[in-house]
CSV table of C-alpha atoms in Angstrom, one decimal:
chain,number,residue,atom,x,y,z
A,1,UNK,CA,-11.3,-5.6,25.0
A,2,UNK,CA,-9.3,-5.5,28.1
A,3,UNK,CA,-6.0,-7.7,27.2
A,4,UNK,CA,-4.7,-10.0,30.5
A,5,UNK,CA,-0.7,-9.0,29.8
A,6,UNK,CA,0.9,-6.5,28.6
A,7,UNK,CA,3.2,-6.0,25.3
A,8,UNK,CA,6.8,-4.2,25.2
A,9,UNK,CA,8.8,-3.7,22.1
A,10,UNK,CA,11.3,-1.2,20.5
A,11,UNK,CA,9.1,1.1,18.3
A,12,UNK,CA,11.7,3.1,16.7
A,13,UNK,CA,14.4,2.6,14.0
A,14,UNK,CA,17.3,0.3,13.6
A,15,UNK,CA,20.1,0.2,16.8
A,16,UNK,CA,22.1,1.9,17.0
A,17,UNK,CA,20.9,5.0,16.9
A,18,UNK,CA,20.8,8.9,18.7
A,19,UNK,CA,17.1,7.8,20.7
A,20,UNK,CA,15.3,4.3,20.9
A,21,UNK,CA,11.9,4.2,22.2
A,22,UNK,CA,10.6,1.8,23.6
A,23,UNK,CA,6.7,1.4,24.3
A,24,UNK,CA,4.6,-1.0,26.7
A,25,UNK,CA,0.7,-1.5,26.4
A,26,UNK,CA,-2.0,-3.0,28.6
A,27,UNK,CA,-2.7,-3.4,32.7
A,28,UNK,CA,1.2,-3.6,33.8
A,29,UNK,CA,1.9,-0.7,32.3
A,30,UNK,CA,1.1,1.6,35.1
A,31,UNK,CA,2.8,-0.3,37.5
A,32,UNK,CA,6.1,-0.9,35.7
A,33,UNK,CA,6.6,3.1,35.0
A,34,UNK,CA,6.2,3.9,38.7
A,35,UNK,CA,9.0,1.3,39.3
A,36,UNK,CA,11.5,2.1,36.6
A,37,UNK,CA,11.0,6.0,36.4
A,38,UNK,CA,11.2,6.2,40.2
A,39,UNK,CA,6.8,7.3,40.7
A,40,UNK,CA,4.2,7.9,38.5
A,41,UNK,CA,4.2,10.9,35.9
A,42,UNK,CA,2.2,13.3,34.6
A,43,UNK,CA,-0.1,12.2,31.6
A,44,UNK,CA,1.2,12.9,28.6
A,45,UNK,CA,3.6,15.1,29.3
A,46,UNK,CA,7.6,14.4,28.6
A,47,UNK,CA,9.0,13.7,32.0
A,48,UNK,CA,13.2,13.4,32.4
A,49,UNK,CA,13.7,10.4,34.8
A,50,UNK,CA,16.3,8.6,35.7
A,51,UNK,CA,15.4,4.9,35.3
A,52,UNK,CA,15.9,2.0,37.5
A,53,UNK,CA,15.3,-2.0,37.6
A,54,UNK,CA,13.5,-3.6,40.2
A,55,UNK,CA,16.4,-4.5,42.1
A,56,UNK,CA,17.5,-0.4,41.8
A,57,UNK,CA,21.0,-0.9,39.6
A,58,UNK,CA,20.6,2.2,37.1
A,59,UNK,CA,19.6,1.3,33.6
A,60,UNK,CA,19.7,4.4,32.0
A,61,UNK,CA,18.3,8.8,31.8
A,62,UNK,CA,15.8,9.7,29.8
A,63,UNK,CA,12.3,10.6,28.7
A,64,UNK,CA,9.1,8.3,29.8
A,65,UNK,CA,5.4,9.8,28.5
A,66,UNK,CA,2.6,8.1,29.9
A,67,UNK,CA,-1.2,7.8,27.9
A,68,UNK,CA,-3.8,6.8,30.4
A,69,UNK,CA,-6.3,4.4,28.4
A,70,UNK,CA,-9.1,4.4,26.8
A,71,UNK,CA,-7.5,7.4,25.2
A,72,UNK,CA,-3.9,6.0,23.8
A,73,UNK,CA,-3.6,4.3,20.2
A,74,UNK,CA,-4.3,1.1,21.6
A,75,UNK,CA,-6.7,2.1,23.6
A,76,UNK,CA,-5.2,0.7,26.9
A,77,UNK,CA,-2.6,2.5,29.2
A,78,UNK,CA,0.6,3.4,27.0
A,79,UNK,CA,3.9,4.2,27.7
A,80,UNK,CA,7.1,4.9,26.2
A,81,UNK,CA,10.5,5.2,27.2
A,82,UNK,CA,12.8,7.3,25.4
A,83,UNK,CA,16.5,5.6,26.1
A,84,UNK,CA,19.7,6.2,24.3
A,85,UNK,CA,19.8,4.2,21.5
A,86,UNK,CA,22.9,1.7,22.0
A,87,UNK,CA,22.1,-2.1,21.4
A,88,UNK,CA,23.1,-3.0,25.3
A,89,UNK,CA,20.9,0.0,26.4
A,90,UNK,CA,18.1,-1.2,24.8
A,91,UNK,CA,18.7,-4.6,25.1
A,92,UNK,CA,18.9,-4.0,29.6
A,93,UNK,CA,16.0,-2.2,29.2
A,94,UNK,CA,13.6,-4.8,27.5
A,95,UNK,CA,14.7,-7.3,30.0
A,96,UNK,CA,14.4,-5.5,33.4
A,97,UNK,CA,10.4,-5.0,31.7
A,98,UNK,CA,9.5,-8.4,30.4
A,99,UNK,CA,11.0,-9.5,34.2
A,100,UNK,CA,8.0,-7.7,35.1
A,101,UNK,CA,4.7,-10.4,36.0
A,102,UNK,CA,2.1,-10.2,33.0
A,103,UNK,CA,4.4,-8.7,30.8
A,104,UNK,CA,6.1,-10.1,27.7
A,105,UNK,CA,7.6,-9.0,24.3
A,106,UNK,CA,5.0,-8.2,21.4
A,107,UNK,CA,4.6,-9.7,18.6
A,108,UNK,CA,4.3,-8.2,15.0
A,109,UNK,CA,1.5,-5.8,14.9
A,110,UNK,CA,0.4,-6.6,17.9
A,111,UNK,CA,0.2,-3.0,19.2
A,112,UNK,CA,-2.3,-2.2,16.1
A,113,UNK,CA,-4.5,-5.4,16.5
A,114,UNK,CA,-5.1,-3.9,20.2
A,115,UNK,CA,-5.7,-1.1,18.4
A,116,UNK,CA,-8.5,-2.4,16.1
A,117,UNK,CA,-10.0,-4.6,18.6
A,118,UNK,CA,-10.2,-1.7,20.9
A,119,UNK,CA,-12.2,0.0,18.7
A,120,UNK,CA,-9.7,2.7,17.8
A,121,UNK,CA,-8.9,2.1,14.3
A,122,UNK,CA,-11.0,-0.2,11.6
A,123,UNK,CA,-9.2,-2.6,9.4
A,124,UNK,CA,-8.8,-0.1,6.8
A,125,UNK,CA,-7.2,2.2,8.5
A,126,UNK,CA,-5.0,-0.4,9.9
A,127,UNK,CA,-3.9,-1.6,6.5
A,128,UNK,CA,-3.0,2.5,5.4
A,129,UNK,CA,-1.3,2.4,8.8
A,130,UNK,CA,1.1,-0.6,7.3
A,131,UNK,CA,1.3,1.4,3.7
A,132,UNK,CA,2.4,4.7,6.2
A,133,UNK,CA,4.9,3.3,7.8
A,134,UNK,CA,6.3,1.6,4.4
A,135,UNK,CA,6.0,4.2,2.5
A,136,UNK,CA,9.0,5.0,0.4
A,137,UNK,CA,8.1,8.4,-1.3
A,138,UNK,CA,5.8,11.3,-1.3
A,139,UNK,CA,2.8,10.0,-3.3
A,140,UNK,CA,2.9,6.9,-0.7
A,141,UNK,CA,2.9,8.9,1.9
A,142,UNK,CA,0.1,11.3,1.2
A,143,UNK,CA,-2.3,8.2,-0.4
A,144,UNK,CA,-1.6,6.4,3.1
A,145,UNK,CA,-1.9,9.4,5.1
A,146,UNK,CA,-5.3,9.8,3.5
A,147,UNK,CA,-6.3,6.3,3.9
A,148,UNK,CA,-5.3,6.6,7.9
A,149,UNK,CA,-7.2,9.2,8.5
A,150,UNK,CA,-10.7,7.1,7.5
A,151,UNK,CA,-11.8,8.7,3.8
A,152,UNK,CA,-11.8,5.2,2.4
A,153,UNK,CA,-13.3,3.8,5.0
A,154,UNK,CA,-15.7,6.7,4.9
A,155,UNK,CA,-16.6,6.1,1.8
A,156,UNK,CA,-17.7,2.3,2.3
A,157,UNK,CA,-19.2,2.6,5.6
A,158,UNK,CA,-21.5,5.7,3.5
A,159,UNK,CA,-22.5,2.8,1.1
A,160,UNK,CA,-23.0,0.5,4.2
A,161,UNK,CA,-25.6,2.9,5.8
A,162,UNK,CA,-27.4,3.4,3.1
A,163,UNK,CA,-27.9,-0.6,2.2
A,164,UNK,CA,-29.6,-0.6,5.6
A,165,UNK,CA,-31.9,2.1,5.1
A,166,UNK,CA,-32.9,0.5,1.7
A,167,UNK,CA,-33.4,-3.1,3.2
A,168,UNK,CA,-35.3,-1.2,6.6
A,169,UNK,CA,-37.2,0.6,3.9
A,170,UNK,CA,-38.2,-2.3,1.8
A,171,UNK,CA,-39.0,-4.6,4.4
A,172,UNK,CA,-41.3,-1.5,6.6
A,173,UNK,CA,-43.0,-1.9,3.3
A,174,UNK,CA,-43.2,-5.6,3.2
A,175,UNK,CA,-44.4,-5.4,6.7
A,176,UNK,CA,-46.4,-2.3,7.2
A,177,UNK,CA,-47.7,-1.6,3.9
A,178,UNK,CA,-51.3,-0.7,5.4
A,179,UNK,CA,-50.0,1.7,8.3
A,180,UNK,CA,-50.8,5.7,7.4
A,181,UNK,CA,-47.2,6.2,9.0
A,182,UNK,CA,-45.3,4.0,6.0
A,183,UNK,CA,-44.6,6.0,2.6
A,184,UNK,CA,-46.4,4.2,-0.2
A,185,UNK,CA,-44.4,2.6,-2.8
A,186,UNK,CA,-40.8,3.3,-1.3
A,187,UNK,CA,-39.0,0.4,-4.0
A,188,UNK,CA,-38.7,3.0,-6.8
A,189,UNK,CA,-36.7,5.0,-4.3
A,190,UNK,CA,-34.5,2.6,-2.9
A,191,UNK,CA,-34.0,1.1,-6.1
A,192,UNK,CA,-33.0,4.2,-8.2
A,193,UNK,CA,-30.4,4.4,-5.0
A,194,UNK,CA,-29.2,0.7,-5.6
A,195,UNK,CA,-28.5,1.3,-9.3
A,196,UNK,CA,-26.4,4.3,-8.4
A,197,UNK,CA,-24.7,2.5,-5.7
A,198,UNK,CA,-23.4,0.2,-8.3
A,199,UNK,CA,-22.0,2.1,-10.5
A,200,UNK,CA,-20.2,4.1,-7.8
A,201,UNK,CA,-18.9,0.9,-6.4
A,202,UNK,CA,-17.8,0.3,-10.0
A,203,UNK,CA,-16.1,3.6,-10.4
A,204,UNK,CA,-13.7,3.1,-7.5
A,205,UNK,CA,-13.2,-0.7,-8.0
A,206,UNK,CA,-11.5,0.7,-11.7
A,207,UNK,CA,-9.4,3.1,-10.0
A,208,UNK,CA,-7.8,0.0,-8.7
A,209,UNK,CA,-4.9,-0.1,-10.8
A,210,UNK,CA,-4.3,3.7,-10.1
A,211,UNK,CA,-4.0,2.7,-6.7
A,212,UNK,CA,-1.4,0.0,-7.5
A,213,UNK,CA,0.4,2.2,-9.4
A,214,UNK,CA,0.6,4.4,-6.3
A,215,UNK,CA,1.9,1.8,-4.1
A,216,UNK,CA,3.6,-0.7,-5.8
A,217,UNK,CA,4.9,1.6,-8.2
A,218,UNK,CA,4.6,2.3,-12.2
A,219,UNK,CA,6.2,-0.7,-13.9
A,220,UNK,CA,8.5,0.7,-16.8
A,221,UNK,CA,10.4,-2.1,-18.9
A,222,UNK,CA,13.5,-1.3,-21.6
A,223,UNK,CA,12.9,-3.3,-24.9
A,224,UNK,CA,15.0,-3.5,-27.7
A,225,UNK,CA,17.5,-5.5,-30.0
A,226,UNK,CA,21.2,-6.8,-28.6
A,227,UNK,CA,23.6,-4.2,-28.5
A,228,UNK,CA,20.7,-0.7,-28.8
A,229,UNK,CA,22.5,0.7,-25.6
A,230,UNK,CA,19.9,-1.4,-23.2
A,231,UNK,CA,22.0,-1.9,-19.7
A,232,UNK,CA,23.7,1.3,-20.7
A,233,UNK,CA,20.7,3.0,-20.3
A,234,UNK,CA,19.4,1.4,-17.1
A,235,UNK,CA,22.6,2.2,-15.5
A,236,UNK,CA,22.5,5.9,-16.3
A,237,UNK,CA,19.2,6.1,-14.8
A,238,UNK,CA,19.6,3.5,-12.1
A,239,UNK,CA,22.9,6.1,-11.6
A,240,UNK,CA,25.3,2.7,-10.7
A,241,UNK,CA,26.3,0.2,-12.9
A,242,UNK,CA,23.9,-2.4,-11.6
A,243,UNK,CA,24.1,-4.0,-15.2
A,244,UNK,CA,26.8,-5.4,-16.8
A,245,UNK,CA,27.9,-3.9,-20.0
A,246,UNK,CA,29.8,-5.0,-23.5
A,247,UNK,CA,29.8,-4.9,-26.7
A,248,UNK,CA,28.9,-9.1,-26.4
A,249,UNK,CA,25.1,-9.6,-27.9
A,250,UNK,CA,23.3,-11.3,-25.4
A,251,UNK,CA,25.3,-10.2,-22.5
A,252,UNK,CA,21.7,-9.6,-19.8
A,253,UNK,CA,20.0,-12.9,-20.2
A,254,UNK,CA,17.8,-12.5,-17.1
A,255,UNK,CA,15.4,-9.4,-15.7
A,256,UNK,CA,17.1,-6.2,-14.1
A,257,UNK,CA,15.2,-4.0,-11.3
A,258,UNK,CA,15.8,-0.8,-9.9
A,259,UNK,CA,14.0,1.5,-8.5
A,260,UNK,CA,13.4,5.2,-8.5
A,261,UNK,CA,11.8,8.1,-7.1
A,262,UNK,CA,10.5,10.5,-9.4
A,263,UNK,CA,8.9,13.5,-8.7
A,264,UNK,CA,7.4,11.4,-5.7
A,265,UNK,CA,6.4,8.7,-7.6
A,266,UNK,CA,8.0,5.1,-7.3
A,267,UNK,CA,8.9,3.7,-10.4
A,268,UNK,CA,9.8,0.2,-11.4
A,269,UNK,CA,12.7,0.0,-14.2
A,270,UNK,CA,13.8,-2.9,-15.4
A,271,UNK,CA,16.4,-3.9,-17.9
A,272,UNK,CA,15.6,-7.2,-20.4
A,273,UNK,CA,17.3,-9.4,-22.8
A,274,UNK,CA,18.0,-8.4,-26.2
A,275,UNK,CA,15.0,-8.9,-28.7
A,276,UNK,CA,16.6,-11.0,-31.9
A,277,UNK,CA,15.6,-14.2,-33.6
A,278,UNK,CA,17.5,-17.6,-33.0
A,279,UNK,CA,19.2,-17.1,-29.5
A,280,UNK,CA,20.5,-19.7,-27.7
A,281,UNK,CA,18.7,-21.7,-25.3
A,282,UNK,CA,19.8,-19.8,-22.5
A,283,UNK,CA,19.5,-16.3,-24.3
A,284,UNK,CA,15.8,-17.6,-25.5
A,285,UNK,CA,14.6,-18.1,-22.0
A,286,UNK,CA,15.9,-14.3,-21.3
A,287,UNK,CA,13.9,-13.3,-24.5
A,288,UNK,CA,10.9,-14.8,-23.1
A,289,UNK,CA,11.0,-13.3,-19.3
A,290,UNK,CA,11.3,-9.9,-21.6
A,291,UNK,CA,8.1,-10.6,-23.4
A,292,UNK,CA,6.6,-11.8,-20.1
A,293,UNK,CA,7.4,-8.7,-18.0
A,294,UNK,CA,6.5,-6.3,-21.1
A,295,UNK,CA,3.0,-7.9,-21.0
A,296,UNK,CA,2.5,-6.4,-17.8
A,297,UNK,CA,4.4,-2.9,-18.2
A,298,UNK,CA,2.6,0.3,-17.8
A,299,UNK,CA,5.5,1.9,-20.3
A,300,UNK,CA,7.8,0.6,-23.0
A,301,UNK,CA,11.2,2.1,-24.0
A,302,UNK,CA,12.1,0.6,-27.2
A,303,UNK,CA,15.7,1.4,-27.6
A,304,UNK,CA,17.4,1.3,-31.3
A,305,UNK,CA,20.9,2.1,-32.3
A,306,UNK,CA,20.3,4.9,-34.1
A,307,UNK,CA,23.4,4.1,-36.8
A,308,UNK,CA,22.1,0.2,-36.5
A,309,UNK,CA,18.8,-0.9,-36.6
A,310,UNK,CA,17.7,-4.0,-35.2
A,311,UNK,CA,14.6,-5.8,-35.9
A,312,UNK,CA,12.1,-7.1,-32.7
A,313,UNK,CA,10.0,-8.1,-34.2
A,314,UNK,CA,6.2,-7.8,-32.7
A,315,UNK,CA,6.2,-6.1,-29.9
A,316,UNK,CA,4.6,-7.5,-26.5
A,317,UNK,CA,1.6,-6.2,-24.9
A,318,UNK,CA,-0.5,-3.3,-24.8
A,319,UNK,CA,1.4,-0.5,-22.9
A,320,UNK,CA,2.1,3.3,-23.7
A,321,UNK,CA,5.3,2.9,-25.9
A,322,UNK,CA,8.3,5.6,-25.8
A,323,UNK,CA,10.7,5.2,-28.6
A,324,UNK,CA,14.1,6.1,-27.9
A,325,UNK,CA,17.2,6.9,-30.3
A,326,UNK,CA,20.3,5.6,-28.8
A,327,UNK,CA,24.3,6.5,-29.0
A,328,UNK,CA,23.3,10.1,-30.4
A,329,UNK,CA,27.0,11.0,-29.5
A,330,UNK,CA,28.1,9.1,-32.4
A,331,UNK,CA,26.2,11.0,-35.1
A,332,UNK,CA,27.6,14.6,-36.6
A,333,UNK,CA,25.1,17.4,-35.5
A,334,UNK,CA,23.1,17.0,-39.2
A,335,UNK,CA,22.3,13.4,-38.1
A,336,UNK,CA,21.6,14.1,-35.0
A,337,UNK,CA,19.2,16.8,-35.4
A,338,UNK,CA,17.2,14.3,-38.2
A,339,UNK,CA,17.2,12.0,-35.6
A,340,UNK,CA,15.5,13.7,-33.2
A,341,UNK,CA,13.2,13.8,-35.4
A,342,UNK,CA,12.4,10.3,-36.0
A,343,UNK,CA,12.3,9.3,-32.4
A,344,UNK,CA,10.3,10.6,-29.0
A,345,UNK,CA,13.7,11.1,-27.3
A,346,UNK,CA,17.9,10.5,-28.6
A,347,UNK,CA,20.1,9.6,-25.9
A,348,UNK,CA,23.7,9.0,-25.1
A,349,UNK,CA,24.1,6.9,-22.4
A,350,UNK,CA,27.7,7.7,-22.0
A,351,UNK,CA,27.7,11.7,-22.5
A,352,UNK,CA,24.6,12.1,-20.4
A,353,UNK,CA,22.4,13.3,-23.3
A,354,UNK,CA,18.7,13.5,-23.1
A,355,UNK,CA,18.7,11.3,-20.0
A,356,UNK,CA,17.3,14.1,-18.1
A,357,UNK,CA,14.7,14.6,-20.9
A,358,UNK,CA,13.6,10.9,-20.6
A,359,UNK,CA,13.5,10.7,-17.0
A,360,UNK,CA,11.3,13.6,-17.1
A,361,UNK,CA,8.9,12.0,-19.2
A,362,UNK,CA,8.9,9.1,-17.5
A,363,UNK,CA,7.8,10.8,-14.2
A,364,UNK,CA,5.4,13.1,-16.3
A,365,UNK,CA,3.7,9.4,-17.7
A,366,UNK,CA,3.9,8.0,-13.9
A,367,UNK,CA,2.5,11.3,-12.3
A,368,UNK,CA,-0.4,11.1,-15.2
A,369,UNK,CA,-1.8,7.5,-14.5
A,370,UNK,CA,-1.3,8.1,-11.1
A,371,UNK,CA,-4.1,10.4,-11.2
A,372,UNK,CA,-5.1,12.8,-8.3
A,373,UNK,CA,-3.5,11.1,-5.6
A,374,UNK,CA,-6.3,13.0,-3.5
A,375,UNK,CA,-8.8,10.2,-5.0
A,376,UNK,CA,-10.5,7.4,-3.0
A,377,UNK,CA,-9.3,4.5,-4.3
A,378,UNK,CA,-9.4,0.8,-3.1
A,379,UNK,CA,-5.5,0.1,-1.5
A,380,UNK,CA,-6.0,-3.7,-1.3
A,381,UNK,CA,-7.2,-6.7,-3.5
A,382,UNK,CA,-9.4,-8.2,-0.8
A,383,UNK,CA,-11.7,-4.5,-0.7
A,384,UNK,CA,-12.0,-5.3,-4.4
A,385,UNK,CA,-13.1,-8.5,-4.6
A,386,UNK,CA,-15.4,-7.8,-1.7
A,387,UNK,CA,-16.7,-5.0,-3.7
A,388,UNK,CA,-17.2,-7.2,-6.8
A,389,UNK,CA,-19.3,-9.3,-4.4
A,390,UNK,CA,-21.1,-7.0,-2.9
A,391,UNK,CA,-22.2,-5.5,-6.8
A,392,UNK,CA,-23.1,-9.2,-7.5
A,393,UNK,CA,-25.6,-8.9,-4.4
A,394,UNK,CA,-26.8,-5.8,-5.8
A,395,UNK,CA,-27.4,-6.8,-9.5
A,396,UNK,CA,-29.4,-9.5,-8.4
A,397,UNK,CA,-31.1,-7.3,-6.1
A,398,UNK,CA,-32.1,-4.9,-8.7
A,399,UNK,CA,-32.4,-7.7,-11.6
A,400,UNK,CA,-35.0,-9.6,-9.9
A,401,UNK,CA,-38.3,-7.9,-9.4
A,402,UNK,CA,-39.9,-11.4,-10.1
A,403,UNK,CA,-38.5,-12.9,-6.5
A,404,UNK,CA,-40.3,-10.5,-4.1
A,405,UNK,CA,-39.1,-8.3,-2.0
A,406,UNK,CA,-38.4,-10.4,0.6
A,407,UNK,CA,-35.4,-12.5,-1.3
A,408,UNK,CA,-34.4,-8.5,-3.0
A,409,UNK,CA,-34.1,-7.9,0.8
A,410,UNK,CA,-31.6,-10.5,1.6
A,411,UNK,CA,-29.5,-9.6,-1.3
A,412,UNK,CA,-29.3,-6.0,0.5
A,413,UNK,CA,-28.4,-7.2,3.4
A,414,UNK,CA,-25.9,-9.7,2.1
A,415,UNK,CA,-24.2,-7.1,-0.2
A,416,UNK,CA,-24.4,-4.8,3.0
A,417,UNK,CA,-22.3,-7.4,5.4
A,418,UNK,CA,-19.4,-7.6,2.2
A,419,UNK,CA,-19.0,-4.3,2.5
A,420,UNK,CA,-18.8,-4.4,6.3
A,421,UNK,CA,-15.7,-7.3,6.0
A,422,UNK,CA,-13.7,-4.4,4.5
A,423,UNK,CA,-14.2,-2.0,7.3
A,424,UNK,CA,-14.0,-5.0,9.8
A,425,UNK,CA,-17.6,-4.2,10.9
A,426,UNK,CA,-18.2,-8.3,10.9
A,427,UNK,CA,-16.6,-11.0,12.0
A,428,UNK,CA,-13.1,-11.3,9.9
A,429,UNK,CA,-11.1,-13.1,12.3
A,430,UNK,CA,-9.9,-15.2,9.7
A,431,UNK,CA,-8.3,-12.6,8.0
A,432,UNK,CA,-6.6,-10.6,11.3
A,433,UNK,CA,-3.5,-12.5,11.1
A,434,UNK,CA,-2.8,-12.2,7.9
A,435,UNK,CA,-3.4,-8.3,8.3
A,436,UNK,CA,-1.0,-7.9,11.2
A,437,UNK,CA,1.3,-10.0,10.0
A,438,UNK,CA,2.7,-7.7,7.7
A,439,UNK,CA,4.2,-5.2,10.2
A,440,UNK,CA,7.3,-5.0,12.3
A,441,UNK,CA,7.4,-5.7,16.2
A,442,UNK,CA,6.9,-2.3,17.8
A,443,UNK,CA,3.5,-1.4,15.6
C-alpha cells in the first residue's frame, strides 16, 4: 500500500526530556529531510545536521537517520529526527514539518497500521507490539517480546496451513478419486490430523488465563473481619499509607488497589471491607464489593487477629487461600511461636514481621500460575473466541461423516478462514480501528 501523505509525530517519551525524536513516514519524507537537514543523508546511518525550516531560520542540531522503504517498519521511507527534548523545540519542529505539502500529524497507531497494511507485521504481532510498549515489568516484557517476534502467530498460521492441505486433500479425493496420481482413501489421514488439531487448539485456548495473569496481573484480595490488621497490611506492602487506618470497625467501606512488581510479575492487591454480620447500609454495600472481587481473586489472605478472632462467615469463591496471623508483636514469644503454628504466615504490620515472608509467597504463587512464560499462549479474547469457533468448525467437520465430504470440506475451510482473522490473513477491517486505537501518537 503506497499511502498519499505522510505522518509525523513525537515517538519518544514525555517533554521535557534529554532527546525527543521525532519520526515522519510515507512519500514526503525524502523531500522534507533534504530540506531541513541541509541534503540528503546517508541510509541508516546517524548523521549530525544542523536543521533548518523552509524559510532557513535555524530550528535546532541534531541527529536525522534515514530508512529508505520497503525496508523501514512501516514499510515506506522513514525518518527521524533526534532534537533536544524542550517542549518549544519540539513543538517548532512539528510545525515547520506539517507546513510541508502532503504532510500532517499522525494519528494513534497510525505508524503500525502502515505497518500491517504494508505487510510488515500481522495483527498479532501488532497487538504484542501494544503489550511491548505497555509493558510494566519483566514477565510483560519477555511474553510481548515473544509475541513480537511471530511464535504466536507461528503457531496459528501452522494450524492454518495444515487446514488447507486437509480441505485440498479431501476435495483431490472428492474430485480425482479415479486418477493413479491421487492416494486412495486420504480422509483417515486428514482426519486423525483434525482431531489432533482440536485438542491442540484446546490446549492453548486453556492457557488463556495464564496469559491474563501475565498481562493483566495476578489478582490477590485481603479478606477478613473489622479490625484483623486489613489496611495495615495493604499499606506495608503497598509501602505508603494508601489506606486509612483506625481502630473504628468499618473504617474501608469501598475496594483498595495497588499494585506491585514482584519478582517480575504484576500483582493486583487489593484491600476490602471488614467481613461481619449486620453492617450498616453503607458498610453492607462494602461487604458485598468484598465478596464480589473475592469471587474473582486468584489468592485470598484471610487475615485474623491473632489475640481476637472474628467470625466471616463462608468464605467467597474458589481461590488458593493463605491464612495469615496478624499483630504477632502483641503476643510473648510462647504465643507467638504456637501461633505460627496455626497459621501459613504471622505478621506485624507495624514492626515489619513476616511481611517479607508473605510477599515472598505471594510472588512464589504469582510466578507458579504464571507458568513458563516461554509458552504460547493466546494474549487476547478475540484469538480465543475465534479459536472456539474455529473448534466448532472442526467438531462438526469430524462429527459428521454422514454429510459428505463436500459439506466436511466447508467446515475446513470455514474453521481455516477464523483462524486467518487472528493473524489478519482475511479481511478484518472492522476490527483495525479498534486494534490501533489502543496506542499512543508516535507508534
Amino acid at each position: 500500500m503506497i499511502s498519499g501523505d505522510s505522518i509525523v509525530a513525537l515517538s519518544s517519551g514525555r517533554l521535557p526530556a534529554g532527546v525527543a525524536v521525532l519520526r515522519i513516514s510515507g512519500p514526503q519524507t525524502r523531500f522534507v529531510v533534504e530540506t531541513i537537514a541541509g541534503g540528503m543523508v546517508k541510509a541508516r546511518a546517524a548523521v549530525l545536521r544542523r536543521f533548518r525550516a523552509p524559510d532557513g531560520s535555524v530550528l535546532d542540531s541534531g541527529l536525522v537517520v534515514f530508512f529508505p522503504g520497503p525496508a523501514s517498519f512501516t514499510g515506506e521511507d522513514v525518518a527521524e529526527f533526534h532534537v533536544h527534548g524542550g517542549r518549544a523545540v519540539v513543538a517548532r519542529m512539528l510545525e515547520a514539518i506539517v507546513a510541508f505539502d502532503g504532510v500532517r500529524h499522525a494519528e494513534p497507531g497510525e505508524f503500525t497500521r502502515r505497518a500491517f497494511l504494508n505487510g510488515k507485521v500481522d495483527l498479532v504481532e501488532t497487538e504484542a507490539l501494544a503489550d511491548l510498549v505497555n509493558a510494566e515489568t519483566e514477565a510483560q516484557r519477555r511474553f510481548a517480546i515473544q509475541n513480537a517476534e511471530g511464535a504466536q502467530s507461528e503457531l496459528y498460521l501452522g494450524w492454518r496451513r495444515r487446514l488447507i492441505h486437509a480441505r485440498a486433500m479431501i476435495e483431490a479425493e472428492i474430485d480425482f478419486a479415479d486418477e493413479d496420481d491421487v492416494p486412495g482413501s486420504v480422509s483417515d489421514t486428514v482426519w486423525s490430523d483434525v482431531r489432533a488439531m482440536i485438542a491442540e487448539i484446546d490446549r492453548h485456548v486453556a492457557g488463556f488465563r495464564t496469559a491474563e495473569i501475565i498481562r493483566d496481573g495476578f489478582e490477590v484480595v485481603i479478606l477478613g473481619a473489622p479490625n484483623a490488621g486489613k489496611s495495615s497490611l495493604f499499606n506495608a506492602l503497598a509501602r505508603r499509607d494508601a489506606a486509612i487506618v483506625t481502630d473504628e470497625p468499618g473504617t474501608t467501606r469501598d475496594l483498595l488497589e495497588v499494585l506491585l512488581d514482584l519478582d517480575g510479575m504484576r500483582v493486583r492487591l487489593t484491600d476490602t471491607a471488614g467481613l461481619r454480620d449486620a453492617p450498616g447500609k453503607v458498610e453492607a454495600i462494602g461487604i458485598e464489593k468484598a465478596r464480589a472481587k473475592a469471587d474473582r481473586a486468584d489468592l485470598l489472605l484471610l487475615l485474623e487477629d491473632i489475640q481476637s478472632l472474628g467470625d466471616v462467615g463462608p468464605l467467597p469463591g474458589t481461590a488458593a487461600l493463605l491464612r495469615v496471623g496478624t499483630k504477632v508483636d502483641l503476643l510473648d514469644e510462647q504465643a507467638a511461636r504456637e501461633a505460627a503454628g496455626r497459621y501459613d504466615v504471622v505478621i506485624s504490620a507495624v514492626k515489619g514481621t513476616g511481611v517479607e515472608a508473605l510477599l515472598s509467597e505471594i510472588g512464589r504463587r504469582a510466578a507458579e500460575a504464571a507458568g513458563d512464560i516461554g509458552d504460547v499462549l493466546p494474549s487476547r479474547l478475540r484469538h480465543v473466541e475465534l479459536l472456539g469457533e474455529a473448534n466448532c468448525h472442526l467438531l462438526r467437520a469430524t462429527d459428521n461423516g454422514a454429510a459428505g465430504q463436500e459439506l466436511r470440506a466447508e467446515e475446513l475451510r470455514l474453521a481455516a478462514d477464523r483462524l486467518g482473522r487472528i493473524v489478519g490473513a482475511i479481511d478484518v477491517e472492522d476490527m483495525l480501528d479498534v486494534i490501533f486505537g489502543q496506542f499512543c501518537i508516535g507508534k
